[in-house]
Amino acid sequence: MLGKLLKYDFRKNMRWLWILFVGAIVAAGITRGLVELGKSIAFFKVLSILFDSVFYALVANSLIQPFLRGFMDFSKSLYGDESYLTHTLPVTKKQIINSKYITTFAELLMGFASVIIAILIRFASPTFLQTIKYMLSAVVTGEFSALLALVLMIVLVIVEFLMFSSIINFSIVMAYKSNEKKVLKSFLFTAAFAAIAMTVLSVAMVIMFVAFGVDISSSTLTFTAPVFFGIIITGIVVYLLFTVLFYFLAKKEFGKGVNVD
Amino acid sequence: MSVILEFKDINKSFGEKQVLKNINLKIESNKKIGLLGKNGSGKSTLFKLANDLLTPTSGQVLVDGKTISSETKKLVSYLPERTYLSASMKVSDAINFFADFYEDFDREKAEKLLVDLQLDKNMRLSKMSKGMKEKVQLVLVMSRNAKIYILDEPLGGVDPASRDYILQTILKNFNKDATLLISTHMIADIEKILDEVVFIDDGQIVLQEDANKLREKENCTIDEIFRRKFYVR
């Protein structure tokens, strides 16, 4: 039954999300082509500037829309009119929540994958990694792998999105336990749980800095390569832990039953 | 006769407001039962509890002797008062959806009913009126071979001219070995089909009796008994 739920949840959201994902990649290809042509013909340079804004809009939406759709669909299917169908299907509450989480996470990952492909198409060059390394050298000192730094930073952003998605879903479950001001409570719970997660992240960072012997009172914002990678990995670990924690909490609370309007 | 649905010591409160008060009700199988009450008397709340849309404050709901689970949901075909199908779906998508999830769904019956009710299966629900959507939902619900059909105000959004036809559709198409539990305040429209009536008022069951015996005893229609009981003080 989980497979069937996934099929319908995916189909519902991907019906138009795929247009964004493919659009971002196509826009990247067109913009790249126009940029290359613009090196010799001024008209194409003007066109490339126009297409660049389309490219950036599609890239931003490929990241944001799966995230927004994820929790909007979560609240609509589980607590809106559609919930009259969702809760009467011969499936367990565990299957319902798993389907929603898997769909959201998969769509977020697909969004990120399309954005990464689009960015590579738009900007990849033999000096791409060197440019990244040059940009990072403002905060990182010593030798480091620019590719590893790039991959880890991408993973960090992905798990941050996953964590916020998990927090919002749990907040919705908690807010809909009450009888009034459910939307407002969803926002308030999200803010509170996000604050807790960020506080834990800050404490973890301080512990990491102490372990590496970093002077946290220093006003300069440069780190050695091991400290820089330590910051990113600490972030990934904390975000992952909170993603899993809020998923289990949502599953537990949702399993206790719902009160649909 | 066996009991297909049972509410045991059910209380339901929303904050300070108690909407169901110590409900004890047994619904026997193979019967057509009307749950009758004024607006806000607790009919829909009772149905929502039976369909896992609400969690009781205290008490237990049993379907075929078991607490509500994915297994008991296979036995219940529920028509809520809301339109719950995604507007982006076509009617044919909704049929595929039901066929996918419910083993007891009869696709042929659904397609025949769509023709009878003059509904185009290629039409999107977003293009349909509220009444048409309700008819689609009725087709989906009645095309299951369930053990119990719970219909919440099935005639609510339907024009008076279609009411009788809808009622006949319900009667002709529900599984003959099943139980039909129907709520409405349009009692005159449905009373002729009922085996038993349950009156609910202010969150309490005030009467549960055989429909014919009640008519004989009071020497009038159930509609009149209802009006006398709840509207003439």
PDB file of N, CA and C in Angstrom, chain B residues 50-144:
ATOM      1  N   ALA B  50     -16.362   7.158  13.323  1.00  0.00           N
ATOM      2  CA  ALA B  50     -16.402   5.798  12.759  1.00  0.00           C
ATOM      3  C   ALA B  50     -15.423   5.645  11.605  1.00  0.00           C
ATOM      4  N   ASN B  51     -14.961   6.783  11.071  1.00  0.00           N
ATOM      5  CA  ASN B  51     -14.060   6.734   9.914  1.00  0.00           C
ATOM      6  C   ASN B  51     -12.654   7.244  10.209  1.00  0.00           C
ATOM      7  N   ASP B  52     -12.324   7.307  11.496  1.00  0.00           N
ATOM      8  CA  ASP B  52     -10.955   7.657  11.900  1.00  0.00           C
ATOM      9  C   ASP B  52     -10.570   9.095  11.547  1.00  0.00           C
ATOM     10  N   LEU B  53     -11.573   9.934  11.318  1.00  0.00           N
ATOM     11  CA  LEU B  53     -11.283  11.346  11.032  1.00  0.00           C
ATOM     12  C   LEU B  53     -11.246  12.160  12.316  1.00  0.00           C
ATOM     13  N   LEU B  54     -11.796  11.581  13.364  1.00  0.00           N
ATOM     14  CA  LEU B  54     -11.733  12.195  14.694  1.00  0.00           C
ATOM     15  C   LEU B  54     -11.302  11.122  15.694  1.00  0.00           C
ATOM     16  N   THR B  55     -10.667  11.559  16.746  1.00  0.00           N
ATOM     17  CA  THR B  55     -10.255  10.649  17.808  1.00  0.00           C
ATOM     18  C   THR B  55     -11.164  10.903  19.011  1.00  0.00           C
ATOM     19  N   PRO B  56     -11.804   9.851  19.543  1.00  0.00           N
ATOM     20  CA  PRO B  56     -12.716  10.106  20.678  1.00  0.00           C
ATOM     21  C   PRO B  56     -11.958  10.615  21.901  1.00  0.00           C
ATOM     22  N   THR B  57     -12.615  11.493  22.660  1.00  0.00           N
ATOM     23  CA  THR B  57     -12.024  11.956  23.915  1.00  0.00           C
ATOM     24  C   THR B  57     -11.965  10.776  24.896  1.00  0.00           C
ATOM     25  N   SER B  58     -13.042   9.984  24.889  1.00  0.00           N
ATOM     26  CA  SER B  58     -13.021   8.718  25.633  1.00  0.00           C
ATOM     27  C   SER B  58     -13.982   7.756  24.955  1.00  0.00           C
ATOM     28  N   GLY B  59     -13.790   6.491  25.213  1.00  0.00           N
ATOM     29  CA  GLY B  59     -14.655   5.473  24.609  1.00  0.00           C
ATOM     30  C   GLY B  59     -13.993   4.790  23.431  1.00  0.00           C
ATOM     31  N   GLN B  60     -14.757   3.923  22.792  1.00  0.00           N
ATOM     32  CA  GLN B  60     -14.206   3.067  21.742  1.00  0.00           C
ATOM     33  C   GLN B  60     -15.176   2.934  20.578  1.00  0.00           C
ATOM     34  N   VAL B  61     -14.630   2.925  19.375  1.00  0.00           N
ATOM     35  CA  VAL B  61     -15.450   2.631  18.192  1.00  0.00           C
ATOM     36  C   VAL B  61     -14.984   1.281  17.651  1.00  0.00           C
ATOM     37  N   LEU B  62     -15.925   0.370  17.457  1.00  0.00           N
ATOM     38  CA  LEU B  62     -15.576  -0.955  16.954  1.00  0.00           C
ATOM     39  C   LEU B  62     -16.279  -1.199  15.616  1.00  0.00           C
ATOM     40  N   VAL B  63     -15.507  -1.633  14.632  1.00  0.00           N
ATOM     41  CA  VAL B  63     -16.084  -2.008  13.337  1.00  0.00           C
ATOM     42  C   VAL B  63     -15.918  -3.520  13.212  1.00  0.00           C
ATOM     43  N   ASP B  64     -17.030  -4.225  13.080  1.00  0.00           N
ATOM     44  CA  ASP B  64     -17.023  -5.682  13.015  1.00  0.00           C
ATOM     45  C   ASP B  64     -16.272  -6.270  14.227  1.00  0.00           C
ATOM     46  N   GLY B  65     -16.439  -5.636  15.371  1.00  0.00           N
ATOM     47  CA  GLY B  65     -15.850  -6.117  16.623  1.00  0.00           C
ATOM     48  C   GLY B  65     -14.401  -5.716  16.843  1.00  0.00           C
ATOM     49  N   LYS B  66     -13.823  -4.992  15.869  1.00  0.00           N
ATOM     50  CA  LYS B  66     -12.396  -4.639  16.001  1.00  0.00           C
ATOM     51  C   LYS B  66     -12.232  -3.121  16.088  1.00  0.00           C
ATOM     52  N   THR B  67     -11.174  -2.685  16.779  1.00  0.00           N
ATOM     53  CA  THR B  67     -10.895  -1.251  16.804  1.00  0.00           C
ATOM     54  C   THR B  67     -10.474  -0.809  15.401  1.00  0.00           C
ATOM     55  N   ILE B  68     -10.651   0.471  15.125  1.00  0.00           N
ATOM     56  CA  ILE B  68     -10.421   0.964  13.761  1.00  0.00           C
ATOM     57  C   ILE B  68      -8.947   0.802  13.350  1.00  0.00           C
ATOM     58  N   SER B  69      -8.772   0.237  12.171  1.00  0.00           N
ATOM     59  CA  SER B  69      -7.422   0.023  11.634  1.00  0.00           C
ATOM     60  C   SER B  69      -7.531  -0.004  10.113  1.00  0.00           C
ATOM     61  N   SER B  70      -6.386  -0.209   9.459  1.00  0.00           N
ATOM     62  CA  SER B  70      -6.420  -0.284   7.989  1.00  0.00           C
ATOM     63  C   SER B  70      -7.285  -1.474   7.535  1.00  0.00           C
ATOM     64  N   GLU B  71      -7.365  -2.504   8.380  1.00  0.00           N
ATOM     65  CA  GLU B  71      -8.184  -3.684   8.024  1.00  0.00           C
ATOM     66  C   GLU B  71      -9.673  -3.358   8.085  1.00  0.00           C
ATOM     67  N   THR B  72     -10.101  -2.657   9.138  1.00  0.00           N
ATOM     68  CA  THR B  72     -11.536  -2.346   9.249  1.00  0.00           C
ATOM     69  C   THR B  72     -11.956  -1.327   8.182  1.00  0.00           C
ATOM     70  N   LYS B  73     -11.016  -0.504   7.736  1.00  0.00           N
ATOM     71  CA  LYS B  73     -11.353   0.495   6.708  1.00  0.00           C
ATOM     72  C   LYS B  73     -11.717  -0.166   5.377  1.00  0.00           C
ATOM     73  N   LYS B  74     -11.284  -1.409   5.208  1.00  0.00           N
ATOM     74  CA  LYS B  74     -11.655  -2.151   3.995  1.00  0.00           C
ATOM     75  C   LYS B  74     -13.147  -2.471   3.979  1.00  0.00           C
ATOM     76  N   LEU B  75     -13.756  -2.469   5.172  1.00  0.00           N
ATOM     77  CA  LEU B  75     -15.169  -2.872   5.285  1.00  0.00           C
ATOM     78  C   LEU B  75     -16.128  -1.694   5.143  1.00  0.00           C
ATOM     79  N   VAL B  76     -15.590  -0.486   5.287  1.00  0.00           N
ATOM     80  CA  VAL B  76     -16.455   0.695   5.352  1.00  0.00           C
ATOM     81  C   VAL B  76     -16.350   1.543   4.089  1.00  0.00           C
ATOM     82  N   SER B  77     -17.491   1.878   3.521  1.00  0.00           N
ATOM     83  CA  SER B  77     -17.519   2.800   2.390  1.00  0.00           C
ATOM     84  C   SER B  77     -18.224   4.068   2.861  1.00  0.00           C
ATOM     85  N   TYR B  78     -17.484   5.149   2.883  1.00  0.00           N
ATOM     86  CA  TYR B  78     -17.967   6.382   3.549  1.00  0.00           C
ATOM     87  C   TYR B  78     -18.129   7.518   2.547  1.00  0.00           C
ATOM     88  N   LEU B  79     -19.290   8.122   2.592  1.00  0.00           N
ATOM     89  CA  LEU B  79     -19.536   9.311   1.765  1.00  0.00           C
ATOM     90  C   LEU B  79     -19.653  10.507   2.706  1.00  0.00           C
ATOM     91  N   PRO B  80     -18.605  11.350   2.773  1.00  0.00           N
ATOM     92  CA  PRO B  80     -18.697  12.509   3.664  1.00  0.00           C
ATOM     93  C   PRO B  80     -19.495  13.636   3.026  1.00  0.00           C
ATOM     94  N   GLU B  81     -19.760  14.657   3.795  1.00  0.00           N
ATOM     95  CA  GLU B  81     -20.502  15.803   3.246  1.00  0.00           C
ATOM     96  C   GLU B  81     -19.588  16.725   2.452  1.00  0.00           C
ATOM     97  N   ARG B  82     -18.279  16.486   2.536  1.00  0.00           N
ATOM     98  CA  ARG B  82     -17.303  17.303   1.808  1.00  0.00           C
ATOM     99  C   ARG B  82     -16.956  16.670   0.466  1.00  0.00           C
ATOM    100  N   THR B  83     -16.468  17.524  -0.458  1.00  0.00           N
ATOM    101  CA  THR B  83     -15.904  16.961  -1.683  1.00  0.00           C
ATOM    102  C   THR B  83     -14.407  16.790  -1.452  1.00  0.00           C
ATOM    103  N   TYR B  84     -13.970  15.544  -1.467  1.00  0.00           N
ATOM    104  CA  TYR B  84     -12.591  15.258  -1.058  1.00  0.00           C
ATOM    105  C   TYR B  84     -11.656  14.906  -2.201  1.00  0.00           C
ATOM    106  N   LEU B  85     -12.169  14.840  -3.418  1.00  0.00           N
ATOM    107  CA  LEU B  85     -11.299  14.462  -4.535  1.00  0.00           C
ATOM    108  C   LEU B  85     -10.495  15.666  -5.002  1.00  0.00           C
ATOM    109  N   SER B  86      -9.256  15.417  -5.378  1.00  0.00           N
ATOM    110  CA  SER B  86      -8.391  16.498  -5.850  1.00  0.00           C
ATOM    111  C   SER B  86      -8.974  17.079  -7.137  1.00  0.00           C
ATOM    112  N   ALA B  87      -9.062  18.419  -7.174  1.00  0.00           N
ATOM    113  CA  ALA B  87      -9.698  19.086  -8.322  1.00  0.00           C
ATOM    114  C   ALA B  87      -8.961  18.815  -9.631  1.00  0.00           C
ATOM    115  N   SER B  88      -7.678  18.495  -9.523  1.00  0.00           N
ATOM    116  CA  SER B  88      -6.901  18.270 -10.750  1.00  0.00           C
ATOM    117  C   SER B  88      -7.202  16.919 -11.393  1.00  0.00           C
ATOM    118  N   MET B  89      -7.909  16.051 -10.664  1.00  0.00           N
ATOM    119  CA  MET B  89      -8.217  14.702 -11.189  1.00  0.00           C
ATOM    120  C   MET B  89      -9.319  14.738 -12.237  1.00  0.00           C
ATOM    121  N   LYS B  90      -9.229  13.798 -13.178  1.00  0.00           N
ATOM    122  CA  LYS B  90     -10.387  13.540 -14.040  1.00  0.00           C
ATOM    123  C   LYS B  90     -11.227  12.477 -13.323  1.00  0.00           C
ATOM    124  N   VAL B  91     -12.462  12.314 -13.744  1.00  0.00           N
ATOM    125  CA  VAL B  91     -13.319  11.292 -13.125  1.00  0.00           C
ATOM    126  C   VAL B  91     -12.661   9.913 -13.292  1.00  0.00           C
ATOM    127  N   SER B  92     -12.076   9.679 -14.463  1.00  0.00           N
ATOM    128  CA  SER B  92     -11.425   8.380 -14.715  1.00  0.00           C
ATOM    129  C   SER B  92     -10.233   8.175 -13.766  1.00  0.00           C
ATOM    130  N   ASP B  93      -9.526   9.262 -13.423  1.00  0.00           N
ATOM    131  CA  ASP B  93      -8.410   9.145 -12.455  1.00  0.00           C
ATOM    132  C   ASP B  93      -8.945   8.707 -11.092  1.00  0.00           C
ATOM    133  N   ALA B  94     -10.082   9.298 -10.708  1.00  0.00           N
ATOM    134  CA  ALA B  94     -10.678   8.953  -9.409  1.00  0.00           C
ATOM    135  C   ALA B  94     -11.083   7.477  -9.392  1.00  0.00           C
ATOM    136  N   ILE B  95     -11.605   6.995 -10.518  1.00  0.00           N
ATOM    137  CA  ILE B  95     -11.991   5.569 -10.609  1.00  0.00           C
ATOM    138  C   ILE B  95     -10.746   4.690 -10.492  1.00  0.00           C
ATOM    139  N   ASN B  96      -9.682   5.064 -11.186  1.00  0.00           N
ATOM    140  CA  ASN B  96      -8.424   4.294 -11.092  1.00  0.00           C
ATOM    141  C   ASN B  96      -7.898   4.290  -9.660  1.00  0.00           C
ATOM    142  N   PHE B  97      -8.025   5.434  -9.011  1.00  0.00           N
ATOM    143  CA  PHE B  97      -7.556   5.562  -7.625  1.00  0.00           C
ATOM    144  C   PHE B  97      -8.316   4.583  -6.720  1.00  0.00           C
ATOM    145  N   PHE B  98      -9.635   4.587  -6.809  1.00  0.00           N
ATOM    146  CA  PHE B  98     -10.444   3.685  -5.975  1.00  0.00           C
ATOM    147  C   PHE B  98     -10.155   2.218  -6.319  1.00  0.00           C
ATOM    148  N   ALA B  99     -10.017   1.931  -7.602  1.00  0.00           N
ATOM    149  CA  ALA B  99      -9.745   0.549  -8.020  1.00  0.00           C
ATOM    150  C   ALA B  99      -8.388   0.093  -7.478  1.00  0.00           C
ATOM    151  N   ASP B 100      -7.446   1.023  -7.378  1.00  0.00           N
ATOM    152  CA  ASP B 100      -6.111   0.698  -6.873  1.00  0.00           C
ATOM    153  C   ASP B 100      -6.123   0.397  -5.381  1.00  0.00           C
ATOM    154  N   PHE B 101      -6.901   1.159  -4.630  1.00  0.00           N
ATOM    155  CA  PHE B 101      -6.845   1.043  -3.170  1.00  0.00           C
ATOM    156  C   PHE B 101      -7.870   0.069  -2.573  1.00  0.00           C
ATOM    157  N   TYR B 102      -9.017  -0.058  -3.241  1.00  0.00           N
ATOM    158  CA  TYR B 102     -10.064  -0.911  -2.656  1.00  0.00           C
ATOM    159  C   TYR B 102     -10.253  -2.176  -3.488  1.00  0.00           C
ATOM    160  N   GLU B 103      -9.965  -3.310  -2.853  1.00  0.00           N
ATOM    161  CA  GLU B 103     -10.100  -4.594  -3.555  1.00  0.00           C
ATOM    162  C   GLU B 103     -11.548  -4.845  -3.948  1.00  0.00           C
ATOM    163  N   ASP B 104     -12.492  -4.272  -3.175  1.00  0.00           N
ATOM    164  CA  ASP B 104     -13.911  -4.546  -3.419  1.00  0.00           C
ATOM    165  C   ASP B 104     -14.548  -3.557  -4.415  1.00  0.00           C
ATOM    166  N   PHE B 105     -13.721  -2.746  -5.053  1.00  0.00           N
ATOM    167  CA  PHE B 105     -14.271  -1.743  -5.973  1.00  0.00           C
ATOM    168  C   PHE B 105     -14.647  -2.399  -7.302  1.00  0.00           C
ATOM    169  N   ASP B 106     -15.874  -2.117  -7.741  1.00  0.00           N
ATOM    170  CA  ASP B 106     -16.397  -2.706  -8.980  1.00  0.00           C
ATOM    171  C   ASP B 106     -16.348  -1.636 -10.084  1.00  0.00           C
ATOM    172  N   ARG B 107     -15.315  -1.713 -10.910  1.00  0.00           N
ATOM    173  CA  ARG B 107     -15.101  -0.686 -11.943  1.00  0.00           C
ATOM    174  C   ARG B 107     -16.262  -0.645 -12.951  1.00  0.00           C
ATOM    175  N   GLU B 108     -16.758  -1.827 -13.313  1.00  0.00           N
ATOM    176  CA  GLU B 108     -17.859  -1.877 -14.299  1.00  0.00           C
ATOM    177  C   GLU B 108     -19.102  -1.174 -13.759  1.00  0.00           C
ATOM    178  N   LYS B 109     -19.373  -1.451 -12.478  1.00  0.00           N
ATOM    179  CA  LYS B 109     -20.544  -0.813 -11.864  1.00  0.00           C
ATOM    180  C   LYS B 109     -20.365   0.713 -11.853  1.00  0.00           C
ATOM    181  N   ALA B 110     -19.159   1.166 -11.524  1.00  0.00           N
ATOM    182  CA  ALA B 110     -18.884   2.604 -11.479  1.00  0.00           C
ATOM    183  C   ALA B 110     -19.105   3.236 -12.849  1.00  0.00           C
ATOM    184  N   GLU B 111     -18.621   2.577 -13.890  1.00  0.00           N
ATOM    185  CA  GLU B 111     -18.746   3.157 -15.230  1.00  0.00           C
ATOM    186  C   GLU B 111     -20.210   3.177 -15.682  1.00  0.00           C
ATOM    187  N   LYS B 112     -20.950   2.150 -15.264  1.00  0.00           N
ATOM    188  CA  LYS B 112     -22.383   2.111 -15.617  1.00  0.00           C
ATOM    189  C   LYS B 112     -23.130   3.247 -14.887  1.00  0.00           C
ATOM    190  N   LEU B 113     -22.790   3.425 -13.604  1.00  0.00           N
ATOM    191  CA  LEU B 113     -23.448   4.485 -12.822  1.00  0.00           C
ATOM    192  C   LEU B 113     -23.132   5.881 -13.369  1.00  0.00           C
ATOM    193  N   LEU B 114     -21.896   6.042 -13.840  1.00  0.00           N
ATOM    194  CA  LEU B 114     -21.522   7.338 -14.420  1.00  0.00           C
ATOM    195  C   LEU B 114     -22.405   7.653 -15.627  1.00  0.00           C
ATOM    196  N   VAL B 115     -22.636   6.623 -16.439  1.00  0.00           N
ATOM    197  CA  VAL B 115     -23.498   6.803 -17.622  1.00  0.00           C
ATOM    198  C   VAL B 115     -24.917   7.130 -17.161  1.00  0.00           C
ATOM    199  N   ASP B 116     -25.421   6.367 -16.179  1.00  0.00           N
ATOM    200  CA  ASP B 116     -26.782   6.584 -15.662  1.00  0.00           C
ATOM    201  C   ASP B 116     -26.964   8.016 -15.147  1.00  0.00           C
ATOM    202  N   LEU B 117     -25.912   8.501 -14.483  1.00  0.00           N
ATOM    203  CA  LEU B 117     -26.015   9.843 -13.887  1.00  0.00           C
ATOM    204  C   LEU B 117     -25.506  10.944 -14.833  1.00  0.00           C
ATOM    205  N   GLN B 118     -25.279  10.548 -16.078  1.00  0.00           N
ATOM    206  CA  GLN B 118     -24.843  11.482 -17.138  1.00  0.00           C
ATOM    207  C   GLN B 118     -23.578  12.249 -16.755  1.00  0.00           C
ATOM    208  N   LEU B 119     -22.595  11.495 -16.263  1.00  0.00           N
ATOM    209  CA  LEU B 119     -21.315  12.109 -15.907  1.00  0.00           C
ATOM    210  C   LEU B 119     -20.251  11.627 -16.896  1.00  0.00           C
ATOM    211  N   ASP B 120     -19.465  12.585 -17.397  1.00  0.00           N
ATOM    212  CA  ASP B 120     -18.424  12.262 -18.369  1.00  0.00           C
ATOM    213  C   ASP B 120     -17.160  11.861 -17.636  1.00  0.00           C
ATOM    214  N   LYS B 121     -16.669  10.645 -17.880  1.00  0.00           N
ATOM    215  CA  LYS B 121     -15.510  10.183 -17.108  1.00  0.00           C
ATOM    216  C   LYS B 121     -14.208  10.880 -17.529  1.00  0.00           C
ATOM    217  N   ASN B 122     -14.239  11.578 -18.658  1.00  0.00           N
ATOM    218  CA  ASN B 122     -13.033  12.306 -19.079  1.00  0.00           C
ATOM    219  C   ASN B 122     -13.021  13.759 -18.600  1.00  0.00           C
ATOM    220  N   MET B 123     -14.045  14.127 -17.856  1.00  0.00           N
ATOM    221  CA  MET B 123     -14.143  15.512 -17.381  1.00  0.00           C
ATOM    222  C   MET B 123     -13.299  15.700 -16.113  1.00  0.00           C
ATOM    223  N   ARG B 124     -12.658  16.855 -16.024  1.00  0.00           N
ATOM    224  CA  ARG B 124     -11.902  17.158 -14.808  1.00  0.00           C
ATOM    225  C   ARG B 124     -12.854  17.623 -13.703  1.00  0.00           C
ATOM    226  N   LEU B 125     -12.529  17.259 -12.466  1.00  0.00           N
ATOM    227  CA  LEU B 125     -13.396  17.635 -11.343  1.00  0.00           C
ATOM    228  C   LEU B 125     -13.426  19.151 -11.154  1.00  0.00           C
ATOM    229  N   SER B 126     -12.325  19.813 -11.551  1.00  0.00           N
ATOM    230  CA  SER B 126     -12.283  21.280 -11.415  1.00  0.00           C
ATOM    231  C   SER B 126     -13.329  21.964 -12.298  1.00  0.00           C
ATOM    232  N   LYS B 127     -13.793  21.255 -13.330  1.00  0.00           N
ATOM    233  CA  LYS B 127     -14.784  21.841 -14.247  1.00  0.00           C
ATOM    234  C   LYS B 127     -16.218  21.504 -13.815  1.00  0.00           C
ATOM    235  N   MET B 128     -16.347  20.748 -12.739  1.00  0.00           N
ATOM    236  CA  MET B 128     -17.679  20.274 -12.329  1.00  0.00           C
ATOM    237  C   MET B 128     -18.298  21.158 -11.250  1.00  0.00           C
ATOM    238  N   SER B 129     -19.623  21.175 -11.217  1.00  0.00           N
ATOM    239  CA  SER B 129     -20.329  21.873 -10.147  1.00  0.00           C
ATOM    240  C   SER B 129     -20.244  21.020  -8.874  1.00  0.00           C
ATOM    241  N   LYS B 130     -20.622  21.640  -7.734  1.00  0.00           N
ATOM    242  CA  LYS B 130     -20.564  20.916  -6.453  1.00  0.00           C
ATOM    243  C   LYS B 130     -21.457  19.665  -6.517  1.00  0.00           C
ATOM    244  N   GLY B 131     -22.635  19.842  -7.090  1.00  0.00           N
ATOM    245  CA  GLY B 131     -23.581  18.734  -7.197  1.00  0.00           C
ATOM    246  C   GLY B 131     -23.024  17.590  -8.034  1.00  0.00           C
ATOM    247  N   MET B 132     -22.349  17.937  -9.127  1.00  0.00           N
ATOM    248  CA  MET B 132     -21.759  16.899  -9.983  1.00  0.00           C
ATOM    249  C   MET B 132     -20.652  16.145  -9.254  1.00  0.00           C
ATOM    250  N   LYS B 133     -19.838  16.903  -8.513  1.00  0.00           N
ATOM    251  CA  LYS B 133     -18.753  16.260  -7.746  1.00  0.00           C
ATOM    252  C   LYS B 133     -19.333  15.295  -6.709  1.00  0.00           C
ATOM    253  N   GLU B 134     -20.431  15.728  -6.094  1.00  0.00           N
ATOM    254  CA  GLU B 134     -21.073  14.860  -5.091  1.00  0.00           C
ATOM    255  C   GLU B 134     -21.591  13.585  -5.729  1.00  0.00           C
ATOM    256  N   LYS B 135     -22.097  13.726  -6.953  1.00  0.00           N
ATOM    257  CA  LYS B 135     -22.573  12.530  -7.660  1.00  0.00           C
ATOM    258  C   LYS B 135     -21.404  11.588  -7.972  1.00  0.00           C
ATOM    259  N   VAL B 136     -20.267  12.163  -8.368  1.00  0.00           N
ATOM    260  CA  VAL B 136     -19.081  11.330  -8.656  1.00  0.00           C
ATOM    261  C   VAL B 136     -18.678  10.569  -7.401  1.00  0.00           C
ATOM    262  N   GLN B 137     -18.659  11.280  -6.273  1.00  0.00           N
ATOM    263  CA  GLN B 137     -18.284  10.622  -5.015  1.00  0.00           C
ATOM    264  C   GLN B 137     -19.282   9.527  -4.644  1.00  0.00           C
ATOM    265  N   LEU B 138     -20.550   9.809  -4.894  1.00  0.00           N
ATOM    266  CA  LEU B 138     -21.576   8.800  -4.604  1.00  0.00           C
ATOM    267  C   LEU B 138     -21.339   7.559  -5.462  1.00  0.00           C
ATOM    268  N   VAL B 139     -21.013   7.771  -6.734  1.00  0.00           N
ATOM    269  CA  VAL B 139     -20.734   6.641  -7.644  1.00  0.00           C
ATOM    270  C   VAL B 139     -19.564   5.825  -7.099  1.00  0.00           C
ATOM    271  N   LEU B 140     -18.503   6.515  -6.679  1.00  0.00           N
ATOM    272  CA  LEU B 140     -17.308   5.809  -6.184  1.00  0.00           C
ATOM    273  C   LEU B 140     -17.639   4.989  -4.934  1.00  0.00           C
ATOM    274  N   VAL B 141     -18.368   5.616  -4.031  1.00  0.00           N
ATOM    275  CA  VAL B 141     -18.690   4.966  -2.750  1.00  0.00           C
ATOM    276  C   VAL B 141     -19.635   3.777  -2.959  1.00  0.00           C
ATOM    277  N   MET B 142     -20.634   3.961  -3.827  1.00  0.00           N
ATOM    278  CA  MET B 142     -21.619   2.895  -4.022  1.00  0.00           C
ATOM    279  C   MET B 142     -21.092   1.775  -4.924  1.00  0.00           C
ATOM    280  N   SER B 143     -19.974   2.011  -5.589  1.00  0.00           N
ATOM    281  CA  SER B 143     -19.409   0.962  -6.450  1.00  0.00           C
ATOM    282  C   SER B 143     -18.500   0.012  -5.692  1.00  0.00           C
ATOM    283  N   ARG B 144     -18.407   0.212  -4.398  1.00  0.00           N
ATOM    284  CA  ARG B 144     -17.649  -0.741  -3.582  1.00  0.00           C
ATOM    285  C   ARG B 144     -18.597  -1.801  -3.037  1.00  0.00           C
TER     286      ARG B 144
END
